[in-house]
mmCIF file of C-alpha atoms in Angstrom:
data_model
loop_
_atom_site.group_PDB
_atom_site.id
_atom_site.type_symbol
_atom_site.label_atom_id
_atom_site.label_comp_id
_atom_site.label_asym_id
_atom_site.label_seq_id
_atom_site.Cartn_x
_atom_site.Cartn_y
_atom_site.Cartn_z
ATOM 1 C CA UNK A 120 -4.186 192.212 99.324
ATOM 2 C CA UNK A 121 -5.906 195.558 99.555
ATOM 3 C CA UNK A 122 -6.579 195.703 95.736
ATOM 4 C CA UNK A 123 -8.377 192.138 95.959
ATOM 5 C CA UNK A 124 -10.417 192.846 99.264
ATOM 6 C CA UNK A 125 -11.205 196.104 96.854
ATOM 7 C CA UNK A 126 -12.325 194.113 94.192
ATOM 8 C CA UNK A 127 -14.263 191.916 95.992
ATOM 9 C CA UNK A 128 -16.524 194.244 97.830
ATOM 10 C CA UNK A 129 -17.183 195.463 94.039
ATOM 11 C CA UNK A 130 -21.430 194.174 94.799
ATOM 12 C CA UNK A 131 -22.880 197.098 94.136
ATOM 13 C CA UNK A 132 -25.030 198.016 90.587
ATOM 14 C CA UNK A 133 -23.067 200.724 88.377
ATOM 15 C CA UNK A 134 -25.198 204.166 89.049
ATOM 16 C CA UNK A 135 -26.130 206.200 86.022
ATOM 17 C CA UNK A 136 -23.717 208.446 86.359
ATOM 18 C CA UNK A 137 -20.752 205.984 86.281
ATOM 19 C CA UNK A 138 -22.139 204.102 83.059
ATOM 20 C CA UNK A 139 -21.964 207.634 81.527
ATOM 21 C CA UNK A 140 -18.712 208.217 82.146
ATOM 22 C CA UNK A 141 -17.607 205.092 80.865
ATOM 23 C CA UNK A 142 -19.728 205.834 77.674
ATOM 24 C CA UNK A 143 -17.687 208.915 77.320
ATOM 25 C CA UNK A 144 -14.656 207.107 77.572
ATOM 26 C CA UNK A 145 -16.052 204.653 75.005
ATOM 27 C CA UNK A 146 -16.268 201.807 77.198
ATOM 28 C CA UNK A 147 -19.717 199.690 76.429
ATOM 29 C CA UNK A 148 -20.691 196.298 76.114
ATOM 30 C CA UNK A 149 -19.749 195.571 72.389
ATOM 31 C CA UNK A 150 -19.270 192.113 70.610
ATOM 32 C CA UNK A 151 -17.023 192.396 67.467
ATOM 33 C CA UNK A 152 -18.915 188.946 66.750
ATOM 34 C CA UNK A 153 -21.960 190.631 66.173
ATOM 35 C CA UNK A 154 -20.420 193.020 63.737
ATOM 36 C CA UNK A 155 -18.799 189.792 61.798
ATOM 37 C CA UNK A 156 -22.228 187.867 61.333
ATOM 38 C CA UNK A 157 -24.408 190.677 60.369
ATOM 39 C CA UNK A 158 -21.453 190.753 57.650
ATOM 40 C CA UNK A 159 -21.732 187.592 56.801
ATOM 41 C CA UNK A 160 -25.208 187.554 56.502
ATOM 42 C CA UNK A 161 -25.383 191.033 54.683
ATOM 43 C CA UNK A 162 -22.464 189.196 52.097
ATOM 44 C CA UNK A 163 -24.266 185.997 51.913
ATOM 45 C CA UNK A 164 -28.068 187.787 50.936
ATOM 46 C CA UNK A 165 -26.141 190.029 48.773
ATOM 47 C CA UNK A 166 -24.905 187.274 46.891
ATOM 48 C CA UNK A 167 -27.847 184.884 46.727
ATOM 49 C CA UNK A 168 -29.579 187.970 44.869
ATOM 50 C CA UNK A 169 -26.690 190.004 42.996
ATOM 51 C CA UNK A 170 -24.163 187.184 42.652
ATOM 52 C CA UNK A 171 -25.527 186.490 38.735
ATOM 53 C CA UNK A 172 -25.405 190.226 37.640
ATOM 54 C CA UNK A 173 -21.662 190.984 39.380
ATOM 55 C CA UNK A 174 -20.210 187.547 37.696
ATOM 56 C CA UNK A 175 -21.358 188.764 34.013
ATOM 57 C CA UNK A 176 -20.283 192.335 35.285
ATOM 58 C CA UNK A 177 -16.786 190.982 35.988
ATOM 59 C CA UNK A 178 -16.469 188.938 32.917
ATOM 60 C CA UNK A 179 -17.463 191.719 30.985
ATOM 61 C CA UNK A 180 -14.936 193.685 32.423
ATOM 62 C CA UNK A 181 -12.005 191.212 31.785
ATOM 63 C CA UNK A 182 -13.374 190.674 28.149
ATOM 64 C CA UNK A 183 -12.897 194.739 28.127
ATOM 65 C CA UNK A 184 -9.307 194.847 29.946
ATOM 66 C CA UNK A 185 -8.099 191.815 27.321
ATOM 67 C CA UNK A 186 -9.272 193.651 24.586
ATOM 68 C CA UNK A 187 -8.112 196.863 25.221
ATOM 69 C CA UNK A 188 -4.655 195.231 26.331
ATOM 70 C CA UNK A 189 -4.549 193.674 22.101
ATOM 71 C CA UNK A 190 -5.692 197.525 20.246
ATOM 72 C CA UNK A 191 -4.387 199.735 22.885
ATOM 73 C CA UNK A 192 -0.645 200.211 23.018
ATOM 74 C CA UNK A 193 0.467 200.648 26.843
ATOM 75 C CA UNK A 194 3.044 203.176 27.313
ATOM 76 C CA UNK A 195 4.168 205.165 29.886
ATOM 77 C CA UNK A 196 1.987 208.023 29.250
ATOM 78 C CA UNK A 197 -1.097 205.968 28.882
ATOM 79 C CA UNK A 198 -0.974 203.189 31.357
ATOM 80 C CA UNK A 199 -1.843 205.637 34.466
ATOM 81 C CA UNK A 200 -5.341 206.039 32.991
ATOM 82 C CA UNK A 201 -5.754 202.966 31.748
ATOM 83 C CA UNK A 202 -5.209 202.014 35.749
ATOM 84 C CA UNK A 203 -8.078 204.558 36.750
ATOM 85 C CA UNK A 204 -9.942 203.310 34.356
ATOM 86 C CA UNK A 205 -10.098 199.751 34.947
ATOM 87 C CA UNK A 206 -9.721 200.277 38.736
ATOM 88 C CA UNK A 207 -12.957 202.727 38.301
ATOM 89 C CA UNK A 208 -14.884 200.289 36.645
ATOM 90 C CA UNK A 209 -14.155 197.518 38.640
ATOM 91 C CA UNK A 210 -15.108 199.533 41.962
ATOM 92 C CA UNK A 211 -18.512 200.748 40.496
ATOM 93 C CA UNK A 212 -19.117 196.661 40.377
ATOM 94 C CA UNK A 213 -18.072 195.871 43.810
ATOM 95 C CA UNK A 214 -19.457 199.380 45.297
ATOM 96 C CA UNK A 215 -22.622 197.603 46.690
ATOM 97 C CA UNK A 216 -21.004 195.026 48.263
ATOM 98 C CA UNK A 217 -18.333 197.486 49.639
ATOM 99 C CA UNK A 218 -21.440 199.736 50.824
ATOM 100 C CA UNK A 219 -23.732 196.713 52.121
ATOM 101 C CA UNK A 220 -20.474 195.817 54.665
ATOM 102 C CA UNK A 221 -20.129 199.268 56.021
ATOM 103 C CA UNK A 222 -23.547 199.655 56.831
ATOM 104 C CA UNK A 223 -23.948 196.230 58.145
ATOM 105 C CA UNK A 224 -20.838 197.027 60.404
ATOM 106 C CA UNK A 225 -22.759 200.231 61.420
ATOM 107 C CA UNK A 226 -25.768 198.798 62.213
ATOM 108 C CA UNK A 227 -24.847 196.350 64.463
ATOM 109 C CA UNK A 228 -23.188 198.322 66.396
ATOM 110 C CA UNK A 229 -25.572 200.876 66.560
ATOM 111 C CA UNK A 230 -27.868 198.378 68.219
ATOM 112 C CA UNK A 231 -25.618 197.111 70.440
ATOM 113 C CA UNK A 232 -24.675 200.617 72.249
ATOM 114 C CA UNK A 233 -26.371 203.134 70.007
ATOM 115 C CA UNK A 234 -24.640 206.581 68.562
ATOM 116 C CA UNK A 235 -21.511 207.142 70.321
ATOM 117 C CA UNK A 236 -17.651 209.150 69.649
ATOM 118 C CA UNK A 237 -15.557 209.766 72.271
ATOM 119 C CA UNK A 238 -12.274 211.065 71.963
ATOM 120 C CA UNK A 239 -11.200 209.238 75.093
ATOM 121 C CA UNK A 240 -11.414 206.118 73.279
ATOM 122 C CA UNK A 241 -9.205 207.116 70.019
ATOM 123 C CA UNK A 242 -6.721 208.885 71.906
ATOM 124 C CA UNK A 243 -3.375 207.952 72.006
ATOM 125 C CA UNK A 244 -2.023 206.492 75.298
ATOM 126 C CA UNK A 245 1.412 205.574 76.012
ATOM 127 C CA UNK A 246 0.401 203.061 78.387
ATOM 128 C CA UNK A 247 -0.608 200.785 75.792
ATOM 129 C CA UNK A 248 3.281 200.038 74.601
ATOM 130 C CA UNK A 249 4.266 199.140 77.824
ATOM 131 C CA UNK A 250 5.726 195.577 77.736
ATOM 132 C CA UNK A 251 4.513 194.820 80.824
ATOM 133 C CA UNK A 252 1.053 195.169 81.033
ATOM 134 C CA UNK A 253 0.777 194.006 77.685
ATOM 135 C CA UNK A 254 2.036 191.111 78.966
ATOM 136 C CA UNK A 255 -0.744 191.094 81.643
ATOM 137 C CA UNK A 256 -3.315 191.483 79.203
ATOM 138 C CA UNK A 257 -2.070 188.704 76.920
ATOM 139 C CA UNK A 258 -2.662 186.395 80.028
ATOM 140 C CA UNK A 259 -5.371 187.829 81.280
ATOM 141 C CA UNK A 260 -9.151 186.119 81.230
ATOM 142 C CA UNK A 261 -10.258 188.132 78.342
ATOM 143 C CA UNK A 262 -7.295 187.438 76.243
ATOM 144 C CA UNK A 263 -7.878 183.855 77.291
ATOM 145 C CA UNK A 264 -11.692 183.998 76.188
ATOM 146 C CA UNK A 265 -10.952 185.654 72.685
ATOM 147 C CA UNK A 266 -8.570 183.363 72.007
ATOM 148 C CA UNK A 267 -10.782 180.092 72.716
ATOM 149 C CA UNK A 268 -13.216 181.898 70.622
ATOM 150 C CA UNK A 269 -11.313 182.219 67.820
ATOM 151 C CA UNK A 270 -10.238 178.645 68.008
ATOM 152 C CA UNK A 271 -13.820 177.977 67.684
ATOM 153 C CA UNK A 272 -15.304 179.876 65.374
ATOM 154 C CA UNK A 273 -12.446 177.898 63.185
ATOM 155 C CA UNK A 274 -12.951 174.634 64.046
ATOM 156 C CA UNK A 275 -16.528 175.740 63.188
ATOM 157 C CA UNK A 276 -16.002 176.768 59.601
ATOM 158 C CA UNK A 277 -13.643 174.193 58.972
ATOM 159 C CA UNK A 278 -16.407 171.491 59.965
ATOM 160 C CA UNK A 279 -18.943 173.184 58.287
ATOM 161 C CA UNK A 280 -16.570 173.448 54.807
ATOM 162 C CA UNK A 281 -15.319 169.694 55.283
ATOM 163 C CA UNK A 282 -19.270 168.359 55.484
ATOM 164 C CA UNK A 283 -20.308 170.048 52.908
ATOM 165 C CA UNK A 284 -17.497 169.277 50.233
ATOM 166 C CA UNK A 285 -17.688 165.985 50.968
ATOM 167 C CA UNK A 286 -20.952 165.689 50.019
ATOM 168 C CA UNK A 287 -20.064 167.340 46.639
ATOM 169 C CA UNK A 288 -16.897 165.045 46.252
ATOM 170 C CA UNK A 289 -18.971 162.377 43.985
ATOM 171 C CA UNK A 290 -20.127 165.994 41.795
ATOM 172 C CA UNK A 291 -16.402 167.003 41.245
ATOM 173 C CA UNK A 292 -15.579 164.792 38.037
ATOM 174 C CA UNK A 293 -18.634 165.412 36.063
ATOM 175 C CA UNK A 294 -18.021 169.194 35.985
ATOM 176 C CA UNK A 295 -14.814 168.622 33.386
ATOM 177 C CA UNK A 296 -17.960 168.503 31.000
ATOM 178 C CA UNK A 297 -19.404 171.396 31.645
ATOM 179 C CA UNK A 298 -19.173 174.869 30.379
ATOM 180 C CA UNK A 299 -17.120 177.616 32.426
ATOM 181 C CA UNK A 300 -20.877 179.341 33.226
ATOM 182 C CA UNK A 301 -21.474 175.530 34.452
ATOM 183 C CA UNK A 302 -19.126 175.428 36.666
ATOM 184 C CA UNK A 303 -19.673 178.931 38.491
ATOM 185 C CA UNK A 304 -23.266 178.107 38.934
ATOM 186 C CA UNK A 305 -21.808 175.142 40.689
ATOM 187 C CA UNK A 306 -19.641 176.872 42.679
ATOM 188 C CA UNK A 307 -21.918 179.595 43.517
ATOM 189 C CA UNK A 308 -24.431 176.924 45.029
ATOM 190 C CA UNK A 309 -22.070 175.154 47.157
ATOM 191 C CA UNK A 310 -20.315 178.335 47.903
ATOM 192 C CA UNK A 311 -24.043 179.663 49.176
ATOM 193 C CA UNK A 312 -24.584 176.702 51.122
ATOM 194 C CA UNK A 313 -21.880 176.606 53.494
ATOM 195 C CA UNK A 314 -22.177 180.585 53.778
ATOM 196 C CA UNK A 315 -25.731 180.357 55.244
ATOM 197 C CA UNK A 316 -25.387 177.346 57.668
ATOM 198 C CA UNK A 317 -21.950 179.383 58.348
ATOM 199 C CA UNK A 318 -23.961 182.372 59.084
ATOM 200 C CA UNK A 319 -26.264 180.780 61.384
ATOM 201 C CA UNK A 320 -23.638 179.466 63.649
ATOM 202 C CA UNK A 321 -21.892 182.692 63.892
ATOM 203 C CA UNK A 322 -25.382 184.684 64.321
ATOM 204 C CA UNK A 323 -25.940 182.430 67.664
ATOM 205 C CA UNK A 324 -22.097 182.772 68.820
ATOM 206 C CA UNK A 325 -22.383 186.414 68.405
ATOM 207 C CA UNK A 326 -25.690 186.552 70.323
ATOM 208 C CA UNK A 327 -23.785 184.738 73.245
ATOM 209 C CA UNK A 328 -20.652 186.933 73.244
ATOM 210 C CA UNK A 329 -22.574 189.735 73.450
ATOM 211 C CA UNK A 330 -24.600 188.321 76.650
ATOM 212 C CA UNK A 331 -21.094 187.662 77.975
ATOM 213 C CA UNK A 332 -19.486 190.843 76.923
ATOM 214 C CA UNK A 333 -22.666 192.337 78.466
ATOM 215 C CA UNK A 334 -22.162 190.780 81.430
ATOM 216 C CA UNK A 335 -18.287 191.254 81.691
ATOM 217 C CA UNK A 336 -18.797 195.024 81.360
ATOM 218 C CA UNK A 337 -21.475 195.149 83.967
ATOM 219 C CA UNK A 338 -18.888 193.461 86.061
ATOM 220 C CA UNK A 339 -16.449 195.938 85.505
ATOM 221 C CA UNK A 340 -18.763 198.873 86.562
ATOM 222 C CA UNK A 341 -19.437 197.702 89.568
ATOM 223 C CA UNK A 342 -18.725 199.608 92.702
ATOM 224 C CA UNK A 343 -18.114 199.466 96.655
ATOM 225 C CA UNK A 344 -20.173 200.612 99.362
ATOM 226 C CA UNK A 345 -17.712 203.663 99.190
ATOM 227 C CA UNK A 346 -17.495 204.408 95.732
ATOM 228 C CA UNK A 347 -21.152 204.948 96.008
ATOM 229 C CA UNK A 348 -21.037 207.027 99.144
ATOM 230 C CA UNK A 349 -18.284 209.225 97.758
ATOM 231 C CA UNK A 350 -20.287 209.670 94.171
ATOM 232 C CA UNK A 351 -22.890 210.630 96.569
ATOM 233 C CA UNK A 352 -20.934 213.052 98.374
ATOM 234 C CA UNK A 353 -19.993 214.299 94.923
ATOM 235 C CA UNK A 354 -23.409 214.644 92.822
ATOM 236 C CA UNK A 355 -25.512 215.973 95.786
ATOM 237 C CA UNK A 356 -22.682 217.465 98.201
ATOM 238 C CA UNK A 357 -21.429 216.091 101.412
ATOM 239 C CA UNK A 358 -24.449 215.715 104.362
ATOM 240 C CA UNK A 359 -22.565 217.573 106.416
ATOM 241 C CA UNK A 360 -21.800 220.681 104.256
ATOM 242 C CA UNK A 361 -25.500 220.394 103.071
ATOM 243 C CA UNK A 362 -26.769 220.682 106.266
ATOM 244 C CA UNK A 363 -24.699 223.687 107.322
ATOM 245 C CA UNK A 364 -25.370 225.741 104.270
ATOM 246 C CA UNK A 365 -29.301 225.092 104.839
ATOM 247 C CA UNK A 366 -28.311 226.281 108.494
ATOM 248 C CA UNK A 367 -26.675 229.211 106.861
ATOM 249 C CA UNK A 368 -29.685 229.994 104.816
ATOM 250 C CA UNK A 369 -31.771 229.930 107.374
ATOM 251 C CA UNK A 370 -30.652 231.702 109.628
ATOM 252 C CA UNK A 371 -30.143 234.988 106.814
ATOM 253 C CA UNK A 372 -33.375 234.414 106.122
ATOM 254 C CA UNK A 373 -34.385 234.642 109.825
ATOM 255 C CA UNK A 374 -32.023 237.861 110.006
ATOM 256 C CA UNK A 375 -33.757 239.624 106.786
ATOM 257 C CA UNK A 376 -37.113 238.572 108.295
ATOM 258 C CA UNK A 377 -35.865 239.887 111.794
ATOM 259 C CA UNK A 378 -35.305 243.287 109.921
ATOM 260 C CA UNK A 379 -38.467 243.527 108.731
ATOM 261 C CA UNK A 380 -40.567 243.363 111.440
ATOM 262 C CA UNK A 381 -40.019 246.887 112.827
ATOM 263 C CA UNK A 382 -41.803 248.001 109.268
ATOM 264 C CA UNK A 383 -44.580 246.049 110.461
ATOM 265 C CA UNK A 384 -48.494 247.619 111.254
ATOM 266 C CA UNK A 385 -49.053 245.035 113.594
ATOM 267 C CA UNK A 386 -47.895 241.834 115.588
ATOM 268 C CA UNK A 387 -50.682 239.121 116.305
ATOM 269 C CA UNK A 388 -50.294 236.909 118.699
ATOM 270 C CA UNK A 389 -51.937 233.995 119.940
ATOM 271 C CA UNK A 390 -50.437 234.794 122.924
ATOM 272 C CA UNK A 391 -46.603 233.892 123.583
ATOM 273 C CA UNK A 392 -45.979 230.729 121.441
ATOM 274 C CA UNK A 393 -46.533 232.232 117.894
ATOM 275 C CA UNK A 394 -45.947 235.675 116.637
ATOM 276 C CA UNK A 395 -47.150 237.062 112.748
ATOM 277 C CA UNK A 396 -45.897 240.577 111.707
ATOM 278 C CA UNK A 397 -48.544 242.200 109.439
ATOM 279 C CA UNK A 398 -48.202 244.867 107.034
ATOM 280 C CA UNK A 399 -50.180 247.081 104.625
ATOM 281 C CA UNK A 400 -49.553 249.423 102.575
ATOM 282 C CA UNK A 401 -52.272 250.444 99.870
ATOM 283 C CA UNK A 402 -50.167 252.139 97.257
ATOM 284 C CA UNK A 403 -48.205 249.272 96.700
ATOM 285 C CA UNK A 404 -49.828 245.739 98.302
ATOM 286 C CA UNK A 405 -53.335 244.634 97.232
ATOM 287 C CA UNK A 406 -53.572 242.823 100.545
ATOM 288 C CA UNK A 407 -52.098 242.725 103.717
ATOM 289 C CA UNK A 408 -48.967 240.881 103.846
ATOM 290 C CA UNK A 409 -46.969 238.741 106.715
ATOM 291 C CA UNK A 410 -43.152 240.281 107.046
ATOM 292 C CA UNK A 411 -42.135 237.508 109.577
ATOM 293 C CA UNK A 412 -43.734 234.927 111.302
ATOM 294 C CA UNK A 413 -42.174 232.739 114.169
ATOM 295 C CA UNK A 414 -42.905 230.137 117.013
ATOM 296 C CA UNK A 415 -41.251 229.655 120.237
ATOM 297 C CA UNK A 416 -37.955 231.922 120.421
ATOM 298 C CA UNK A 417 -38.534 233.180 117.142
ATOM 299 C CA UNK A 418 -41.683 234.554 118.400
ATOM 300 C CA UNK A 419 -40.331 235.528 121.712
ATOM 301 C CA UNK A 420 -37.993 237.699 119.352
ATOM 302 C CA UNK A 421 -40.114 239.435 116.742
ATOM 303 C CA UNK A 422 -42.686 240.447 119.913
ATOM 304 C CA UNK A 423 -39.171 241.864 121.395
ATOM 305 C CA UNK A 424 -38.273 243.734 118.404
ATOM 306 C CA UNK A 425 -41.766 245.044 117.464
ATOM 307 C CA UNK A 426 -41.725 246.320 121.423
ATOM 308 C CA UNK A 427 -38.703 247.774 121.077
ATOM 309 C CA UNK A 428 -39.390 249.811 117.848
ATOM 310 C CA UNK A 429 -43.312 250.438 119.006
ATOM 311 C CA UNK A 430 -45.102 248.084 116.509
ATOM 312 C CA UNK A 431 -48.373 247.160 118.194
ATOM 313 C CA UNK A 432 -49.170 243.828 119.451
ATOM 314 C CA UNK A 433 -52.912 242.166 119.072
ATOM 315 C CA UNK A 434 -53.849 238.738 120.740
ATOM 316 C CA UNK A 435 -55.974 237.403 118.644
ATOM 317 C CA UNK A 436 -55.517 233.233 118.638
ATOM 318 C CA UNK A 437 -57.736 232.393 115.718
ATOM 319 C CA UNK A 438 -56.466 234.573 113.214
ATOM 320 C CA UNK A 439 -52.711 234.048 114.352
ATOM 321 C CA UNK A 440 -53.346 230.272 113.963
ATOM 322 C CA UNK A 441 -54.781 230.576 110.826
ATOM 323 C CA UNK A 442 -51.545 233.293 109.555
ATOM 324 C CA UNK A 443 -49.004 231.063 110.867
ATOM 325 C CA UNK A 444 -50.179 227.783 109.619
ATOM 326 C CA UNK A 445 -51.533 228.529 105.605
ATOM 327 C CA UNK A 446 -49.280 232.234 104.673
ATOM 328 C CA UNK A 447 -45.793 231.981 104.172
ATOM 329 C CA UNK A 448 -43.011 234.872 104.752
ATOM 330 C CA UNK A 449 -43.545 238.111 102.373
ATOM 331 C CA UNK A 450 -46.761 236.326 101.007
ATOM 332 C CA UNK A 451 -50.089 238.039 101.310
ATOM 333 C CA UNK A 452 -53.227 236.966 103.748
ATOM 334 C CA UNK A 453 -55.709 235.071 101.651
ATOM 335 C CA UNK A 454 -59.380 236.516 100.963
ATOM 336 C CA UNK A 455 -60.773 234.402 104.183
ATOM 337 C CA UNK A 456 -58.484 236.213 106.144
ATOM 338 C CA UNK A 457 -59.617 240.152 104.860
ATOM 339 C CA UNK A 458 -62.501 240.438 107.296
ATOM 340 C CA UNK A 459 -60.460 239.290 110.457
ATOM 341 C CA UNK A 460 -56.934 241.074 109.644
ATOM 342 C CA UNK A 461 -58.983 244.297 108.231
ATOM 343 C CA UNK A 462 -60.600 244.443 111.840
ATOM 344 C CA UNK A 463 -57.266 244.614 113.635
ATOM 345 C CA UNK A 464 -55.283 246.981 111.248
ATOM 346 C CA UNK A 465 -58.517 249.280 111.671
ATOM 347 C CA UNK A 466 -57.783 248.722 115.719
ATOM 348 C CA UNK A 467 -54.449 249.302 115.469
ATOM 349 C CA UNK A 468 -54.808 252.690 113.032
ATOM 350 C CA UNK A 469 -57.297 254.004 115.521
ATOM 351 C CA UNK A 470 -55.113 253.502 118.034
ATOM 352 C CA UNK A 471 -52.128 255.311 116.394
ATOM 353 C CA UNK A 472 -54.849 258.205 115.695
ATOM 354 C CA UNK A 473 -55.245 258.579 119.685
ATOM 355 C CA UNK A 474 -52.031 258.149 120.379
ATOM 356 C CA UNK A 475 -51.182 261.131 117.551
#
């Protein structure tokens, strides 16, 4: 009962990451009907244009292979390359139509799922040769669905082949006087005809097995509320953990700030809620630069630290308005800023010069 409740919470859309998985392992919406019509069709155009050329190819051939079989004496040393040879020549005829099915078969599945090898998918598993669940996949839905197709696609072709013959029945007697060429041509026509209008059925069965195999395999990539909350968890990190190591990082990066405000020239207040350490040194800044900024009890601390080590405090509200809001940590002042934070560093120096 678990399993089904499972399965039926299964609402939710397949995220990108789980439908490239499953392309890793292979697992796409693919039609083998869509493979068996282009075929077909690739067959059927092939032999509406090439049918003439392969026929006298072939009969050529066999004139060959009967005359060679009344001059050439088969032995036992000979009759391997006679093989080759005949084998040879007949392949070179029936290489385009060998070539024009394996790029047929290629093409339509490239457009059904694109480029794609996965060595999930042509790995061996022993779980396939167990009895039992290849029991459960001989009942199961799809099993069910292949086989109605199959019972289809025959009743199909048989139709199609019993309409068209017996509108060629009344044809059959006259061809005892015609030639052998006669009857081939013949043949060929009626041969042509129930290929196409075979073709066109299977062109719009394979269209709608691959809408249903389409949708079958968008059904099977669905996931639960908590699927999708633990993918979550996995691709950007648990909320929790998250939001301690940003706790983590900020507070080193308070501590490193912390440490540098004692190397501060100057502290500018505005007066006790914010707090900007300044400092400048001409040899290797070309501007002033803010070491730590802070409000509240980050404030109360770097005006407590810059006490304790002697770093001099300025109120100035303006100008530590303007330095807490626009310049970030170890970033310098901007050239607005040059007149107003020159003014105090040359306060602050003169002071140090008194006080030296």
């Amino acid at each position: 009962m678990a399993d089904i409740d499972k399965d039926q919470e299964r609402n939710e859309q397949a995220s990108p990451r789980r439908r490239e998985e499953a392309r890793k392992r292979g697992q796409v919406a693919r039609s083998p009907e869509v493979a068996s019509a282009a075929i077909l069709l690739t067959c059927t155009v092939l032999f509406y244009f090439c049918s003439g050329g392969m026929v006298e190819r072939m009969m050529d051939l066999t004139r060959w292979i009967l005359r060679d079989c009344g001059t050439t004496p088969i032995t036992l040393s000979n009759i391997d390359a006679l093989l080759w040879t005949w084998a040879s020549r007949l392949f070179l005829i029936m290489a385009p139509l060998f070539l024009a099915i394996v790029v047929a078969g290629f093409l339509a599945n490239y457009i059904q799922f694109g480029f794609i090898f996965s060595w999930e998918a042509v790995a061996p598993k022993f779980d396939k040769i167990d009895p039992i669940k290849g029991f459960q996949k001989f009942i199961s839905l799809r099993s069910l669905v292949e086989l109605v197709k199959s019972l289809l696609k025959m009743a199909i072709v048989t139709v199609i082949v019993w309409f068209n013959l017996r509108d060629e029945l009344d044809n059959l007697i006259p061809l005892m006087d015609e030639s052998l060429w006669g009857i081939l041509v013949y043949t060929g026509k009626v041969m042509f005809r129930i290929m196409i209008t075979t073709c066109w059925v299977l062109i719009v069965l394979a269209i709608l097995d691959y809408l249903y195999q389409r949708w079958e395999h968008e059904k099977s990539l669905r996931m639960s509320r908590q699927e999708v909350k633990d993918e979550f968890k996995q691709t950007e990190g648990d909320p929790i953990v998250k939001a301690r190591i940003r706790r983590i990082q900020r507070e080193v990066a308070r501590k490193r700030m912390m440490a540098n405000v004692p190397k501060a020239d100057v502290v500018i207040t505005n007066p006790t809620h914010l707090a900007v350490a300044v400092r400048y040194d001409p040899d290797r800044m070309v501007a002033p630069t803010v070491v730590a900024k802070g409000a509240g009890h980050v404030a109360e601390k770097i005006r407590e630290i810059a006490g304790a080590h002697k770093v001099p405090i300025i109120e100035n509200k303006p100008v530590a308005q303007l330095l807490y809001k626009t310049v970030d940590v170890d970033q310098a002042i901007p050239e607005d800023l040059y007149r107003a934070v020159a003014e105090i560093l040359a306060y602050v120096y003169g002071l140090k010069e008194k006080a030296g």
